[in-house]
Amino acid sequence: MDPGAARRLEAKVLNTPASAASRKLLAALAPAALAVLTACSGSTSESVSTAVQDTSSAVATARIALRQDLDGKLTRAATATTLDDALKEAQTSRDAVLKLSPAGQEDRDTQKQALEVLDQCAAGFATARASLASDTGGPSLSDGDEALADAQDALDDLSQKVGSK
Amino acid sequence: MKRLLGVALGILTAIGGFVDIGDLVTNAVVGSRFGLSMVWVVGVGVVGICLFANMSGRVAAASGRATFEVIRERLGARAGLANLSASFLINLMTVTAEIGGVALALQLASSVNYLLWIPVAAVAVWLVIWRVRFSIMENVTGLLGLTLVVFAVALFLLKPDWGSLAGQLAPAVPEHETFWTYSYYAIALFGAAMTPYEVFFFSSGAVEEGWSVKDLVQSRVNVLVGFPLGGLLSVAIAGCAAVVLLPSGIAVTSLSQVILPVAEGAGKLGLAFVLVGVVAATFGAALETTLSSGYTLAQYFGWSWGKFRRPAEAARFHLAMIVCLLVGLAVLATGVDPVLVTEYSVVFSAIALPLTYLPVLIVANDPQYMGEHVNGRAVNVLGMVYLVIILVASLAAIPLMIVTGAGS
Amino acid sequence: MTSSGDSLVPAPRLAGRTLDAQLHLMDRQVLDHDGVPVTTVDDLELSGPALEAEIRPGTPAPVLTALLTGPVLGTRIFGGRPPSSRLIRIPWEDVAEVDVVLKLGVSGERLDAGWVERWIRDKIIARIPGGRHDPR
């Protein structure tokens, strides 16, 4: 038998909606890419208010965890993990604000104010973590909660300021 | 009596097996941001997965053919390969997310960093796949996953204002969110409820357990009772988040936030239950997704597969799963946030749904495979309705992801 | 396989079942005589004149000679054709039954189509402790 005669039978591919779907997706991607470009150049105050919102969520989480720990509802391991996770989120927001490139004086002021408040939050987290780690001598759990509560107030003030702009 | 026990066991494992890291995270995120205004999406998703799992189970029992064999036969080699690539990658992403979920839950239990738990979790997954019987694996993780019922218990212990909670049930966009983020999370929630891997797994599992047409009744009962109850569990997760986290302005971004409401309502005992439940559910899902990646590859290429065979008798299947676990480990070792991986994996699951749904729908109507067990008219009407829903969700997902910046 | 190209004579009626190569053979699962999956039908090999050769009247219709697997799947999807020596063949004589799956009348152990599986089994999987353990 002539080996070259091996004929290939190409199975006809059903034209499924799936393949049509991918084409439509491509068509949808073009305007979407534009949307990304515009989204990246969002204003400073917008980015700051997002960061403030995220940090405020993290601080609120940490406060709930501390209170639950005080009430004996949460184990140390779970409280510590929750604080770590919340701190990580606050850090991410702080990095985002740090990396902003403000356009004018006003934006620079906003960024500076935000960084001050976010630093206060970071300090609050440090107190909270210390209160969890030390059973004697260090700050107590309620000290930690107080530090976070102050941070939260500062965040609220800031978000009102940024929001009104 | 034995039969009744079998049915009960099947239902219980279906409930426990319904929830995975995608359901846990997505429901908590949605509950903390949108309250209960997306419960309808869970409803739509649960009916969809019942329909879909039932169909693929019936195909497997009537023809002895698992989903991906059928997909290749119907779509041919080329479209089948495109389908395989998409399904496989999303499945791999889900494997990664589930293993990360196991590690995160173990960190909550031990305060040892989750990165150290990841290799432990991956090795444990591999060992179970390597040595443990399919039915034992399914039943143990499913039953332990039932401890997630503590979400529902905690919701009652929190003594929420039921009236206002019920008031949130109507589909509506909360004022601080946009219509687009609402739609984006609706699709994510739909994808979480209807994850395609459950279908590969369900149909391949039917072959693994040697189902015949006789077993169809039991499988139908398992699905039709177990999945809706699993859906209720999902709603309870969202409800807990809506009661405790939403009023404090907390948007869920980590697993620790998912379990806080349970501790709030049910204390340390509740915490213990929920941690066992999360580990069992994510571990069970890690097993299912790892097996599913082996199933899809083996079925496309026609390799010998199945846990009912000795590993040496399904060598490429087992090697493929080992490689998948290693890839998942490598991804997690980069320090990427498993919760973030989860959030993307559920959306991509929604995008890929038509790829698996459509071939199953076609074959379930093919008498050559199904004999007398082809779809009835009512099932087909529902099947077409869901085809439209799935296509719309799939097409809208990527534009929405870009417009909303992935829901931020 | 009933077509004989553009000949004017209608195709002769053949005894037995008519199989559509695309519908009933291509991309179907192949099992050996014990029901163990061997491969999927990645392509088919037909006898007959070479592709470019002129077909003279009276040339016998091409006959299905083998199921193909291996690298041919890649070339079928992405184009090209592997050299004949690289084709992995399962002779058509070994096929015992054509249904939703193709059943062979022989054991998969000795087929060329199973060499990758056997290599991975002998070199990797069987060497891991428990690799030959029966899960039941």
Tab-separated table of N, CA and C in Angstrom, chain A residues 1-12, chain C residues 22 26 43-46 48-50 76 81 84:
chain	number	residue	atom	x	y	z
A	1	MET	N	0.842	-1.191	0.000
A	1	MET	CA	0.000	0.000	0.000
A	1	MET	C	0.879	1.242	0.000
A	2	ASP	N	0.516	2.215	-0.790
A	2	ASP	CA	1.300	3.443	-0.861
A	2	ASP	C	1.092	4.254	0.409
A	3	PRO	N	2.157	4.439	1.174
A	3	PRO	CA	1.980	5.152	2.448
A	3	PRO	C	1.543	6.599	2.227
A	4	GLY	N	1.926	7.185	1.087
A	4	GLY	CA	1.547	8.578	0.850
A	4	GLY	C	0.064	8.742	0.679
A	5	ALA	N	-0.614	7.621	0.521
A	5	ALA	CA	-2.042	7.722	0.255
A	5	ALA	C	-2.868	7.886	1.517
A	6	ALA	N	-2.182	7.928	2.627
A	6	ALA	CA	-2.942	8.128	3.862
A	6	ALA	C	-3.697	9.438	3.749
A	7	ARG	N	-4.958	9.336	3.630
A	7	ARG	CA	-5.737	10.561	3.427
A	7	ARG	C	-6.276	11.064	4.732
A	8	ARG	N	-6.152	12.303	4.879
A	8	ARG	CA	-6.636	12.873	6.125
A	8	ARG	C	-8.094	13.243	5.988
A	9	LEU	N	-8.821	12.819	6.932
A	9	LEU	CA	-10.229	13.169	6.954
A	9	LEU	C	-10.424	14.203	8.040
A	10	GLU	N	-10.662	15.375	7.643
A	10	GLU	CA	-10.840	16.422	8.647
A	10	GLU	C	-12.305	16.434	9.066
A	11	ALA	N	-12.532	16.144	10.315
A	11	ALA	CA	-13.913	16.175	10.790
A	11	ALA	C	-14.417	17.607	10.712
A	12	LYS	N	-15.584	17.741	10.171
A	12	LYS	CA	-16.121	19.094	10.056
A	12	LYS	C	-16.491	19.574	11.450
C	22	GLN	N	-16.962	10.504	9.625
C	22	GLN	CA	-16.935	11.593	10.599
C	22	GLN	C	-17.850	11.330	11.777
C	26	MET	N	-14.478	9.035	13.549
C	26	MET	CA	-13.539	10.060	13.998
C	26	MET	C	-13.842	10.489	15.428
C	43	ASP	N	-7.363	10.030	13.514
C	43	ASP	CA	-7.503	10.152	12.069
C	43	ASP	C	-7.672	8.744	11.506
C	44	LEU	N	-7.931	8.676	10.196
C	44	LEU	CA	-8.125	7.377	9.562
C	44	LEU	C	-7.161	7.244	8.397
C	45	GLU	N	-6.793	6.006	8.080
C	45	GLU	CA	-5.929	5.774	6.924
C	45	GLU	C	-6.696	4.970	5.892
C	46	LEU	N	-6.655	5.466	4.646
C	46	LEU	CA	-7.346	4.770	3.575
C	46	LEU	C	-6.331	4.238	2.582
C	48	GLY	N	-5.483	3.225	-1.452
C	48	GLY	CA	-5.922	3.822	-2.703
C	48	GLY	C	-4.840	4.639	-3.336
C	49	PRO	N	-5.167	5.307	-4.436
C	49	PRO	CA	-4.154	6.044	-5.184
C	49	PRO	C	-3.611	7.210	-4.366
C	50	ALA	N	-2.405	7.635	-4.698
C	50	ALA	CA	-1.810	8.790	-4.030
C	50	ALA	C	-2.659	10.017	-4.313
C	76	ARG	N	-3.490	17.372	12.461
C	76	ARG	CA	-4.861	17.513	11.995
C	76	ARG	C	-5.422	18.862	12.440
C	81	ARG	N	1.272	17.304	7.741
C	81	ARG	CA	1.048	15.864	7.869
C	81	ARG	C	2.329	15.216	8.338
C	84	SER	N	4.937	9.217	7.211
C	84	SER	CA	4.213	7.964	7.407
C	84	SER	C	4.818	7.128	8.523
